[in-house]
Amino acid sequence: MKASRLAVTGAVAATAVVVLSSPAFAHVSVQAEGTAAKGGYAVVDFKVPNERDNASTTKLEVAFPTDHPLASVMPEPMPGWKIEVTKSKLAKPLKLHGEQITEAVSKVTWTATGKDGGIRPGYFEKFPLSVGALPEDADELVFKAIQTYSNKEVVRWIEVQEDGAEEPEAPAPVLALSAASEDGHHGSTAAEQADAKTENAAATTEAAPADSSDTTARVLGVVGIVVGALGVAYGVLAGRRRSDA
């Protein structure tokens, strides 16, 4: 009887461990690389984990919010994936850099190429996008995502989190937006960050000759002082010799 009870207890405990360690919270999510400030541009990554042990993720579809359309959406090339950007007409045109925009990106689709392509079991992958201009009248953006597996299973990450409610089973990815800085800076794109690094490198290179010249001048000054001191010492010794003679 004791052995049976121990066996049952062990089985229950093992089941609890499996349940608690299951990837229930490993859902599709989105996060900015750096800052996603209101009114600015940002590079965001959609993180997609594979939650199945016997199938690969072969397709990801991300729908963009229609209440806050984004006029500029540029995907980064990804080896092993075909990328399709879908645009739709806007009910109300947008103004971007002084120009009127009548359509915006409504969906981006990544499809794995090759027979064994995609995200294999036990792995995840990030799908980057450069997006903007981000809305100034919203604190977050909700993207609805659809994940397709090689066994034809489809998981819809489209449930919106309600205030005060528990997290839904299949929550939609949410991008939190930060306030623009007081000087009006709205964040920077990866290209702007690269330009800044280049400018800093150039400034360092330009400053190097000046630093080198300053160091050389200091060395020559020290050498001059030493030579002068030796000359004075030699003069003193020569004078003593003459007095002794």
PDB file of C-alpha atoms in Angstrom:
ATOM      1  CA  MET A   1       0.000   0.000   0.000  1.00  0.00           C
ATOM      2  CA  LYS A   2       2.814   2.384   0.923  1.00  0.00           C
ATOM      3  CA  ALA A   3       4.566   1.582  -2.323  1.00  0.00           C
ATOM      4  CA  SER A   4       1.385   2.259  -4.284  1.00  0.00           C
ATOM      5  CA  ARG A   5       0.862   5.563  -2.510  1.00  0.00           C
ATOM      6  CA  LEU A   6       4.431   6.583  -3.174  1.00  0.00           C
ATOM      7  CA  ALA A   7       4.031   5.691  -6.827  1.00  0.00           C
ATOM      8  CA  VAL A   8       0.826   7.717  -7.131  1.00  0.00           C
ATOM      9  CA  THR A   9       2.409  10.657  -5.299  1.00  0.00           C
ATOM     10  CA  GLY A  10       5.438  10.506  -7.582  1.00  0.00           C
ATOM     11  CA  ALA A  11       3.249  10.419 -10.669  1.00  0.00           C
ATOM     12  CA  VAL A  12       1.262  13.454  -9.499  1.00  0.00           C
ATOM     13  CA  ALA A  13       4.437  15.355  -8.706  1.00  0.00           C
ATOM     14  CA  ALA A  14       5.909  14.508 -12.101  1.00  0.00           C
ATOM     15  CA  THR A  15       2.734  15.670 -13.811  1.00  0.00           C
ATOM     16  CA  ALA A  16       2.838  18.948 -11.870  1.00  0.00           C
ATOM     17  CA  VAL A  17       6.440  19.510 -12.923  1.00  0.00           C
ATOM     18  CA  VAL A  18       5.548  18.940 -16.563  1.00  0.00           C
ATOM     19  CA  VAL A  19       2.619  21.334 -16.352  1.00  0.00           C
ATOM     20  CA  LEU A  20       4.627  24.029 -14.614  1.00  0.00           C
ATOM     21  CA  SER A  21       7.565  23.689 -17.006  1.00  0.00           C
ATOM     22  CA  SER A  22       5.440  23.699 -20.153  1.00  0.00           C
ATOM     23  CA  PRO A  23       5.945  26.664 -22.495  1.00  0.00           C
ATOM     24  CA  ALA A  24       2.531  28.148 -21.680  1.00  0.00           C
ATOM     25  CA  PHE A  25       4.021  31.610 -21.355  1.00  0.00           C
ATOM     26  CA  ALA A  26       6.361  31.277 -24.355  1.00  0.00           C
ATOM     27  CA  HIS A  27       4.253  33.251 -26.782  1.00  0.00           C
ATOM     28  CA  VAL A  28       5.026  35.540 -29.708  1.00  0.00           C
ATOM     29  CA  SER A  29       6.167  38.911 -28.374  1.00  0.00           C
ATOM     30  CA  VAL A  30       7.551  42.202 -29.677  1.00  0.00           C
ATOM     31  CA  GLN A  31      10.246  44.436 -28.211  1.00  0.00           C
ATOM     32  CA  ALA A  32      12.164  47.476 -29.428  1.00  0.00           C
ATOM     33  CA  GLU A  33      15.912  47.503 -29.933  1.00  0.00           C
ATOM     34  CA  GLY A  34      16.632  50.482 -27.744  1.00  0.00           C
ATOM     35  CA  THR A  35      13.901  53.124 -27.613  1.00  0.00           C
ATOM     36  CA  ALA A  36      10.438  53.138 -29.177  1.00  0.00           C
ATOM     37  CA  ALA A  37       9.525  56.767 -28.555  1.00  0.00           C
ATOM     38  CA  LYS A  38       6.271  58.392 -29.551  1.00  0.00           C
ATOM     39  CA  GLY A  39       6.499  60.206 -32.857  1.00  0.00           C
ATOM     40  CA  GLY A  40       9.802  58.581 -33.783  1.00  0.00           C
ATOM     41  CA  TYR A  41      11.202  55.534 -35.540  1.00  0.00           C
ATOM     42  CA  ALA A  42      12.399  52.282 -34.017  1.00  0.00           C
ATOM     43  CA  VAL A  43      13.718  48.842 -34.848  1.00  0.00           C
ATOM     44  CA  VAL A  44      11.500  46.187 -33.278  1.00  0.00           C
ATOM     45  CA  ASP A  45      11.941  42.418 -33.008  1.00  0.00           C
ATOM     46  CA  PHE A  46       9.122  39.892 -33.059  1.00  0.00           C
ATOM     47  CA  LYS A  47      10.368  36.986 -30.952  1.00  0.00           C
ATOM     48  CA  VAL A  48       8.862  33.663 -32.021  1.00  0.00           C
ATOM     49  CA  PRO A  49       9.507  30.514 -29.946  1.00  0.00           C
ATOM     50  CA  ASN A  50       8.718  27.034 -31.231  1.00  0.00           C
ATOM     51  CA  GLU A  51       6.301  25.448 -28.760  1.00  0.00           C
ATOM     52  CA  ARG A  52       6.021  22.051 -30.444  1.00  0.00           C
ATOM     53  CA  ASP A  53       8.260  18.997 -30.141  1.00  0.00           C
ATOM     54  CA  ASN A  54       7.349  17.418 -33.460  1.00  0.00           C
ATOM     55  CA  ALA A  55       6.987  20.354 -35.868  1.00  0.00           C
ATOM     56  CA  SER A  56       8.820  23.468 -37.045  1.00  0.00           C
ATOM     57  CA  THR A  57       7.437  26.981 -37.317  1.00  0.00           C
ATOM     58  CA  THR A  58       7.295  27.676 -41.033  1.00  0.00           C
ATOM     59  CA  LYS A  59       5.268  30.882 -41.237  1.00  0.00           C
ATOM     60  CA  LEU A  60       4.640  34.068 -39.276  1.00  0.00           C
ATOM     61  CA  GLU A  61       2.022  36.677 -40.145  1.00  0.00           C
ATOM     62  CA  VAL A  62       1.930  39.964 -38.254  1.00  0.00           C
ATOM     63  CA  ALA A  63      -1.072  42.279 -38.704  1.00  0.00           C
ATOM     64  CA  PHE A  64      -0.521  45.986 -38.046  1.00  0.00           C
ATOM     65  CA  PRO A  65      -2.937  48.169 -36.068  1.00  0.00           C
ATOM     66  CA  THR A  66      -5.482  50.004 -38.173  1.00  0.00           C
ATOM     67  CA  ASP A  67      -6.225  52.667 -35.543  1.00  0.00           C
ATOM     68  CA  HIS A  68      -2.591  53.832 -35.636  1.00  0.00           C
ATOM     69  CA  PRO A  69      -1.252  52.959 -39.109  1.00  0.00           C
ATOM     70  CA  LEU A  70       2.483  53.027 -39.756  1.00  0.00           C
ATOM     71  CA  ALA A  71       3.510  54.550 -43.064  1.00  0.00           C
ATOM     72  CA  SER A  72       7.074  53.202 -43.005  1.00  0.00           C
ATOM     73  CA  VAL A  73       7.765  49.505 -42.384  1.00  0.00           C
ATOM     74  CA  MET A  74      11.001  47.949 -43.628  1.00  0.00           C
ATOM     75  CA  PRO A  75      11.962  44.318 -42.918  1.00  0.00           C
ATOM     76  CA  GLU A  76      15.536  43.142 -42.564  1.00  0.00           C
ATOM     77  CA  PRO A  77      16.587  40.376 -45.001  1.00  0.00           C
ATOM     78  CA  MET A  78      16.656  36.990 -43.293  1.00  0.00           C
ATOM     79  CA  PRO A  79      18.370  33.955 -44.841  1.00  0.00           C
ATOM     80  CA  GLY A  80      15.941  31.062 -45.196  1.00  0.00           C
ATOM     81  CA  TRP A  81      12.848  33.253 -45.125  1.00  0.00           C
ATOM     82  CA  LYS A  82      10.717  34.841 -47.836  1.00  0.00           C
ATOM     83  CA  ILE A  83       9.296  38.194 -46.711  1.00  0.00           C
ATOM     84  CA  GLU A  84       6.134  39.787 -48.089  1.00  0.00           C
ATOM     85  CA  VAL A  85       4.923  43.264 -47.128  1.00  0.00           C
ATOM     86  CA  THR A  86       1.222  43.954 -47.721  1.00  0.00           C
ATOM     87  CA  LYS A  87      -0.143  47.504 -47.960  1.00  0.00           C
ATOM     88  CA  SER A  88      -3.721  48.738 -47.764  1.00  0.00           C
ATOM     89  CA  LYS A  89      -5.506  51.993 -48.547  1.00  0.00           C
ATOM     90  CA  LEU A  90      -6.077  54.295 -45.613  1.00  0.00           C
ATOM     91  CA  ALA A  91      -9.509  55.621 -44.783  1.00  0.00           C
ATOM     92  CA  LYS A  92      -7.813  58.835 -43.643  1.00  0.00           C
ATOM     93  CA  PRO A  93      -4.515  59.878 -45.305  1.00  0.00           C
ATOM     94  CA  LEU A  94      -1.442  60.505 -43.152  1.00  0.00           C
ATOM     95  CA  LYS A  95       1.165  63.245 -43.378  1.00  0.00           C
ATOM     96  CA  LEU A  96       4.792  62.122 -43.244  1.00  0.00           C
ATOM     97  CA  HIS A  97       7.685  64.541 -43.786  1.00  0.00           C
ATOM     98  CA  GLY A  98       5.340  66.985 -45.451  1.00  0.00           C
ATOM     99  CA  GLU A  99       3.914  64.392 -47.849  1.00  0.00           C
ATOM    100  CA  GLN A 100       0.454  62.864 -47.877  1.00  0.00           C
ATOM    101  CA  ILE A 101       0.392  59.091 -47.410  1.00  0.00           C
ATOM    102  CA  THR A 102      -2.687  57.280 -48.730  1.00  0.00           C
ATOM    103  CA  GLU A 103      -1.659  53.701 -47.871  1.00  0.00           C
ATOM    104  CA  ALA A 104       0.161  51.933 -45.068  1.00  0.00           C
ATOM    105  CA  VAL A 105       1.482  48.488 -44.260  1.00  0.00           C
ATOM    106  CA  SER A 106      -1.281  46.229 -42.998  1.00  0.00           C
ATOM    107  CA  LYS A 107       0.625  42.943 -42.734  1.00  0.00           C
ATOM    108  CA  VAL A 108       4.100  41.422 -42.953  1.00  0.00           C
ATOM    109  CA  THR A 109       4.477  37.710 -43.697  1.00  0.00           C
ATOM    110  CA  TRP A 110       7.599  35.569 -43.245  1.00  0.00           C
ATOM    111  CA  THR A 111       7.543  32.147 -44.939  1.00  0.00           C
ATOM    112  CA  ALA A 112      10.323  29.600 -44.506  1.00  0.00           C
ATOM    113  CA  THR A 113      12.015  28.434 -47.691  1.00  0.00           C
ATOM    114  CA  GLY A 114      13.373  24.959 -48.258  1.00  0.00           C
ATOM    115  CA  LYS A 115      12.080  21.587 -47.132  1.00  0.00           C
ATOM    116  CA  ASP A 116      13.623  21.677 -43.665  1.00  0.00           C
ATOM    117  CA  GLY A 117      13.434  25.442 -43.141  1.00  0.00           C
ATOM    118  CA  GLY A 118      11.828  27.352 -40.289  1.00  0.00           C
ATOM    119  CA  ILE A 119      12.236  27.380 -36.537  1.00  0.00           C
ATOM    120  CA  ARG A 120      13.003  23.888 -35.292  1.00  0.00           C
ATOM    121  CA  PRO A 121      11.736  22.469 -31.964  1.00  0.00           C
ATOM    122  CA  GLY A 122      13.668  23.845 -29.009  1.00  0.00           C
ATOM    123  CA  TYR A 123      14.623  27.085 -30.784  1.00  0.00           C
ATOM    124  CA  PHE A 124      13.325  30.615 -31.249  1.00  0.00           C
ATOM    125  CA  GLU A 125      13.991  33.319 -33.803  1.00  0.00           C
ATOM    126  CA  LYS A 126      13.689  37.106 -33.995  1.00  0.00           C
ATOM    127  CA  PHE A 127      12.043  38.862 -36.926  1.00  0.00           C
ATOM    128  CA  PRO A 128      13.240  42.506 -37.102  1.00  0.00           C
ATOM    129  CA  LEU A 129      11.407  45.464 -38.622  1.00  0.00           C
ATOM    130  CA  SER A 130      12.171  49.178 -38.863  1.00  0.00           C
ATOM    131  CA  VAL A 131       8.898  51.009 -38.209  1.00  0.00           C
ATOM    132  CA  GLY A 132       7.636  54.583 -37.973  1.00  0.00           C
ATOM    133  CA  ALA A 133       6.558  57.121 -37.463  1.00  0.00           C
ATOM    134  CA  LEU A 134       5.170  55.843 -34.168  1.00  0.00           C
ATOM    135  CA  PRO A 135       1.943  57.507 -32.971  1.00  0.00           C
ATOM    136  CA  GLU A 136       2.150  60.371 -30.512  1.00  0.00           C
ATOM    137  CA  ASP A 137      -1.304  59.767 -29.019  1.00  0.00           C
ATOM    138  CA  ALA A 138      -0.867  56.158 -27.870  1.00  0.00           C
ATOM    139  CA  ASP A 139       1.054  54.386 -25.106  1.00  0.00           C
ATOM    140  CA  GLU A 140       1.265  51.044 -26.892  1.00  0.00           C
ATOM    141  CA  LEU A 141       0.653  49.297 -30.188  1.00  0.00           C
ATOM    142  CA  VAL A 142      -1.057  45.912 -30.455  1.00  0.00           C
ATOM    143  CA  PHE A 143       0.013  43.552 -33.238  1.00  0.00           C
ATOM    144  CA  LYS A 144      -1.926  40.379 -33.961  1.00  0.00           C
ATOM    145  CA  ALA A 145       0.246  37.442 -35.027  1.00  0.00           C
ATOM    146  CA  ILE A 146      -0.487  34.056 -36.588  1.00  0.00           C
ATOM    147  CA  GLN A 147       2.060  31.238 -36.232  1.00  0.00           C
ATOM    148  CA  THR A 148       1.914  28.256 -38.591  1.00  0.00           C
ATOM    149  CA  TYR A 149       3.704  24.943 -38.051  1.00  0.00           C
ATOM    150  CA  SER A 150       4.955  22.371 -40.534  1.00  0.00           C
ATOM    151  CA  ASN A 151       2.189  19.977 -39.465  1.00  0.00           C
ATOM    152  CA  LYS A 152      -0.390  22.587 -40.628  1.00  0.00           C
ATOM    153  CA  GLU A 153      -1.261  23.609 -37.063  1.00  0.00           C
ATOM    154  CA  VAL A 154      -2.108  27.305 -36.729  1.00  0.00           C
ATOM    155  CA  VAL A 155      -1.827  29.297 -33.484  1.00  0.00           C
ATOM    156  CA  ARG A 156      -3.460  32.724 -33.411  1.00  0.00           C
ATOM    157  CA  TRP A 157      -1.825  35.178 -31.024  1.00  0.00           C
ATOM    158  CA  ILE A 158      -4.631  37.719 -31.291  1.00  0.00           C
ATOM    159  CA  GLU A 159      -6.219  38.070 -27.848  1.00  0.00           C
ATOM    160  CA  VAL A 160      -6.031  41.598 -26.426  1.00  0.00           C
ATOM    161  CA  GLN A 161      -5.165  42.030 -22.757  1.00  0.00           C
ATOM    162  CA  GLU A 162      -8.019  43.648 -20.841  1.00  0.00           C
ATOM    163  CA  ASP A 163      -7.306  46.023 -17.949  1.00  0.00           C
ATOM    164  CA  GLY A 164      -7.411  44.196 -14.633  1.00  0.00           C
ATOM    165  CA  ALA A 165      -7.914  40.791 -16.250  1.00  0.00           C
ATOM    166  CA  GLU A 166      -5.570  37.824 -16.315  1.00  0.00           C
ATOM    167  CA  GLU A 167      -3.314  37.317 -19.291  1.00  0.00           C
ATOM    168  CA  PRO A 168      -5.197  35.503 -22.068  1.00  0.00           C
ATOM    169  CA  GLU A 169      -4.041  32.116 -23.306  1.00  0.00           C
ATOM    170  CA  ALA A 170      -2.975  33.480 -26.687  1.00  0.00           C
ATOM    171  CA  PRO A 171      -2.073  37.147 -26.097  1.00  0.00           C
ATOM    172  CA  ALA A 172      -1.301  39.471 -29.003  1.00  0.00           C
ATOM    173  CA  PRO A 173       2.196  41.033 -29.078  1.00  0.00           C
ATOM    174  CA  VAL A 174       2.199  44.520 -27.519  1.00  0.00           C
ATOM    175  CA  LEU A 175       4.839  47.201 -28.121  1.00  0.00           C
ATOM    176  CA  ALA A 176       5.145  49.733 -25.300  1.00  0.00           C
ATOM    177  CA  LEU A 177       5.896  53.294 -26.407  1.00  0.00           C
ATOM    178  CA  SER A 178       7.981  55.719 -24.365  1.00  0.00           C
ATOM    179  CA  ALA A 179       7.576  59.487 -24.217  1.00  0.00           C
ATOM    180  CA  ALA A 180       9.736  61.662 -26.433  1.00  0.00           C
ATOM    181  CA  SER A 181      12.528  63.501 -24.624  1.00  0.00           C
ATOM    182  CA  GLU A 182      12.104  67.163 -23.675  1.00  0.00           C
ATOM    183  CA  ASP A 183      14.388  68.284 -26.501  1.00  0.00           C
ATOM    184  CA  GLY A 184      11.979  66.729 -28.984  1.00  0.00           C
ATOM    185  CA  HIS A 185      14.172  63.729 -29.756  1.00  0.00           C
ATOM    186  CA  HIS A 186      12.037  60.735 -30.708  1.00  0.00           C
ATOM    187  CA  GLY A 187      14.614  57.971 -30.568  1.00  0.00           C
ATOM    188  CA  SER A 188      16.847  56.819 -33.373  1.00  0.00           C
ATOM    189  CA  THR A 189      16.944  54.164 -36.032  1.00  0.00           C
ATOM    190  CA  ALA A 190      19.733  51.647 -36.423  1.00  0.00           C
ATOM    191  CA  ALA A 191      21.104  53.685 -39.351  1.00  0.00           C
ATOM    192  CA  GLU A 192      21.282  56.835 -37.222  1.00  0.00           C
ATOM    193  CA  GLN A 193      23.069  54.915 -34.484  1.00  0.00           C
ATOM    194  CA  ALA A 194      25.569  53.607 -37.033  1.00  0.00           C
ATOM    195  CA  ASP A 195      26.147  57.152 -38.325  1.00  0.00           C
ATOM    196  CA  ALA A 196      26.766  58.344 -34.781  1.00  0.00           C
ATOM    197  CA  LYS A 197      29.353  55.615 -34.241  1.00  0.00           C
ATOM    198  CA  THR A 198      31.074  56.596 -37.499  1.00  0.00           C
ATOM    199  CA  GLU A 199      31.166  60.262 -36.475  1.00  0.00           C
ATOM    200  CA  ASN A 200      32.613  59.356 -33.076  1.00  0.00           C
ATOM    201  CA  ALA A 201      35.282  57.218 -34.714  1.00  0.00           C
ATOM    202  CA  ALA A 202      36.175  60.068 -37.099  1.00  0.00           C
ATOM    203  CA  ALA A 203      36.371  62.525 -34.200  1.00  0.00           C
ATOM    204  CA  THR A 204      38.694  60.170 -32.346  1.00  0.00           C
ATOM    205  CA  THR A 205      40.890  59.808 -35.430  1.00  0.00           C
ATOM    206  CA  GLU A 206      41.071  63.578 -35.910  1.00  0.00           C
ATOM    207  CA  ALA A 207      41.936  64.132 -32.267  1.00  0.00           C
ATOM    208  CA  ALA A 208      44.768  61.583 -32.332  1.00  0.00           C
ATOM    209  CA  PRO A 209      47.352  63.783 -34.212  1.00  0.00           C
ATOM    210  CA  ALA A 210      46.742  66.680 -31.789  1.00  0.00           C
ATOM    211  CA  ASP A 211      47.273  64.400 -28.804  1.00  0.00           C
ATOM    212  CA  SER A 212      50.385  62.979 -30.442  1.00  0.00           C
ATOM    213  CA  SER A 213      51.792  66.457 -31.140  1.00  0.00           C
ATOM    214  CA  ASP A 214      51.139  67.541 -27.559  1.00  0.00           C
ATOM    215  CA  THR A 215      52.932  64.470 -26.213  1.00  0.00           C
ATOM    216  CA  THR A 216      55.917  65.088 -28.525  1.00  0.00           C
ATOM    217  CA  ALA A 217      56.169  68.701 -27.371  1.00  0.00           C
ATOM    218  CA  ARG A 218      56.199  67.601 -23.741  1.00  0.00           C
ATOM    219  CA  VAL A 219      58.957  65.050 -24.399  1.00  0.00           C
ATOM    220  CA  LEU A 220      61.100  67.631 -26.224  1.00  0.00           C
ATOM    221  CA  GLY A 221      60.577  70.091 -23.351  1.00  0.00           C
ATOM    222  CA  VAL A 222      61.789  67.558 -20.802  1.00  0.00           C
ATOM    223  CA  VAL A 223      64.800  66.688 -22.970  1.00  0.00           C
ATOM    224  CA  GLY A 224      65.647  70.407 -23.252  1.00  0.00           C
ATOM    225  CA  ILE A 225      65.510  70.833 -19.490  1.00  0.00           C
ATOM    226  CA  VAL A 226      67.794  67.823 -18.955  1.00  0.00           C
ATOM    227  CA  VAL A 227      70.292  69.048 -21.553  1.00  0.00           C
ATOM    228  CA  GLY A 228      70.295  72.517 -19.976  1.00  0.00           C
ATOM    229  CA  ALA A 229      70.913  71.074 -16.526  1.00  0.00           C
ATOM    230  CA  LEU A 230      73.818  68.994 -17.840  1.00  0.00           C
ATOM    231  CA  GLY A 231      75.278  72.104 -19.430  1.00  0.00           C
ATOM    232  CA  VAL A 232      75.127  74.043 -16.191  1.00  0.00           C
ATOM    233  CA  ALA A 233      76.726  71.159 -14.280  1.00  0.00           C
ATOM    234  CA  TYR A 234      79.519  70.922 -16.850  1.00  0.00           C
ATOM    235  CA  GLY A 235      80.169  74.663 -16.545  1.00  0.00           C
ATOM    236  CA  VAL A 236      80.411  74.455 -12.775  1.00  0.00           C
ATOM    237  CA  LEU A 237      82.851  71.555 -12.909  1.00  0.00           C
ATOM    238  CA  ALA A 238      84.971  73.298 -15.527  1.00  0.00           C
ATOM    239  CA  GLY A 239      85.136  76.416 -13.325  1.00  0.00           C
ATOM    240  CA  ARG A 240      86.305  74.389 -10.312  1.00  0.00           C
ATOM    241  CA  ARG A 241      89.060  72.731 -12.345  1.00  0.00           C
ATOM    242  CA  ARG A 242      90.363  76.115 -13.483  1.00  0.00           C
ATOM    243  CA  SER A 243      90.366  77.399  -9.879  1.00  0.00           C
ATOM    244  CA  ASP A 244      92.286  74.340  -8.700  1.00  0.00           C
ATOM    245  CA  ALA A 245      94.846  74.832 -11.474  1.00  0.00           C
TER     246      ALA A 245
END
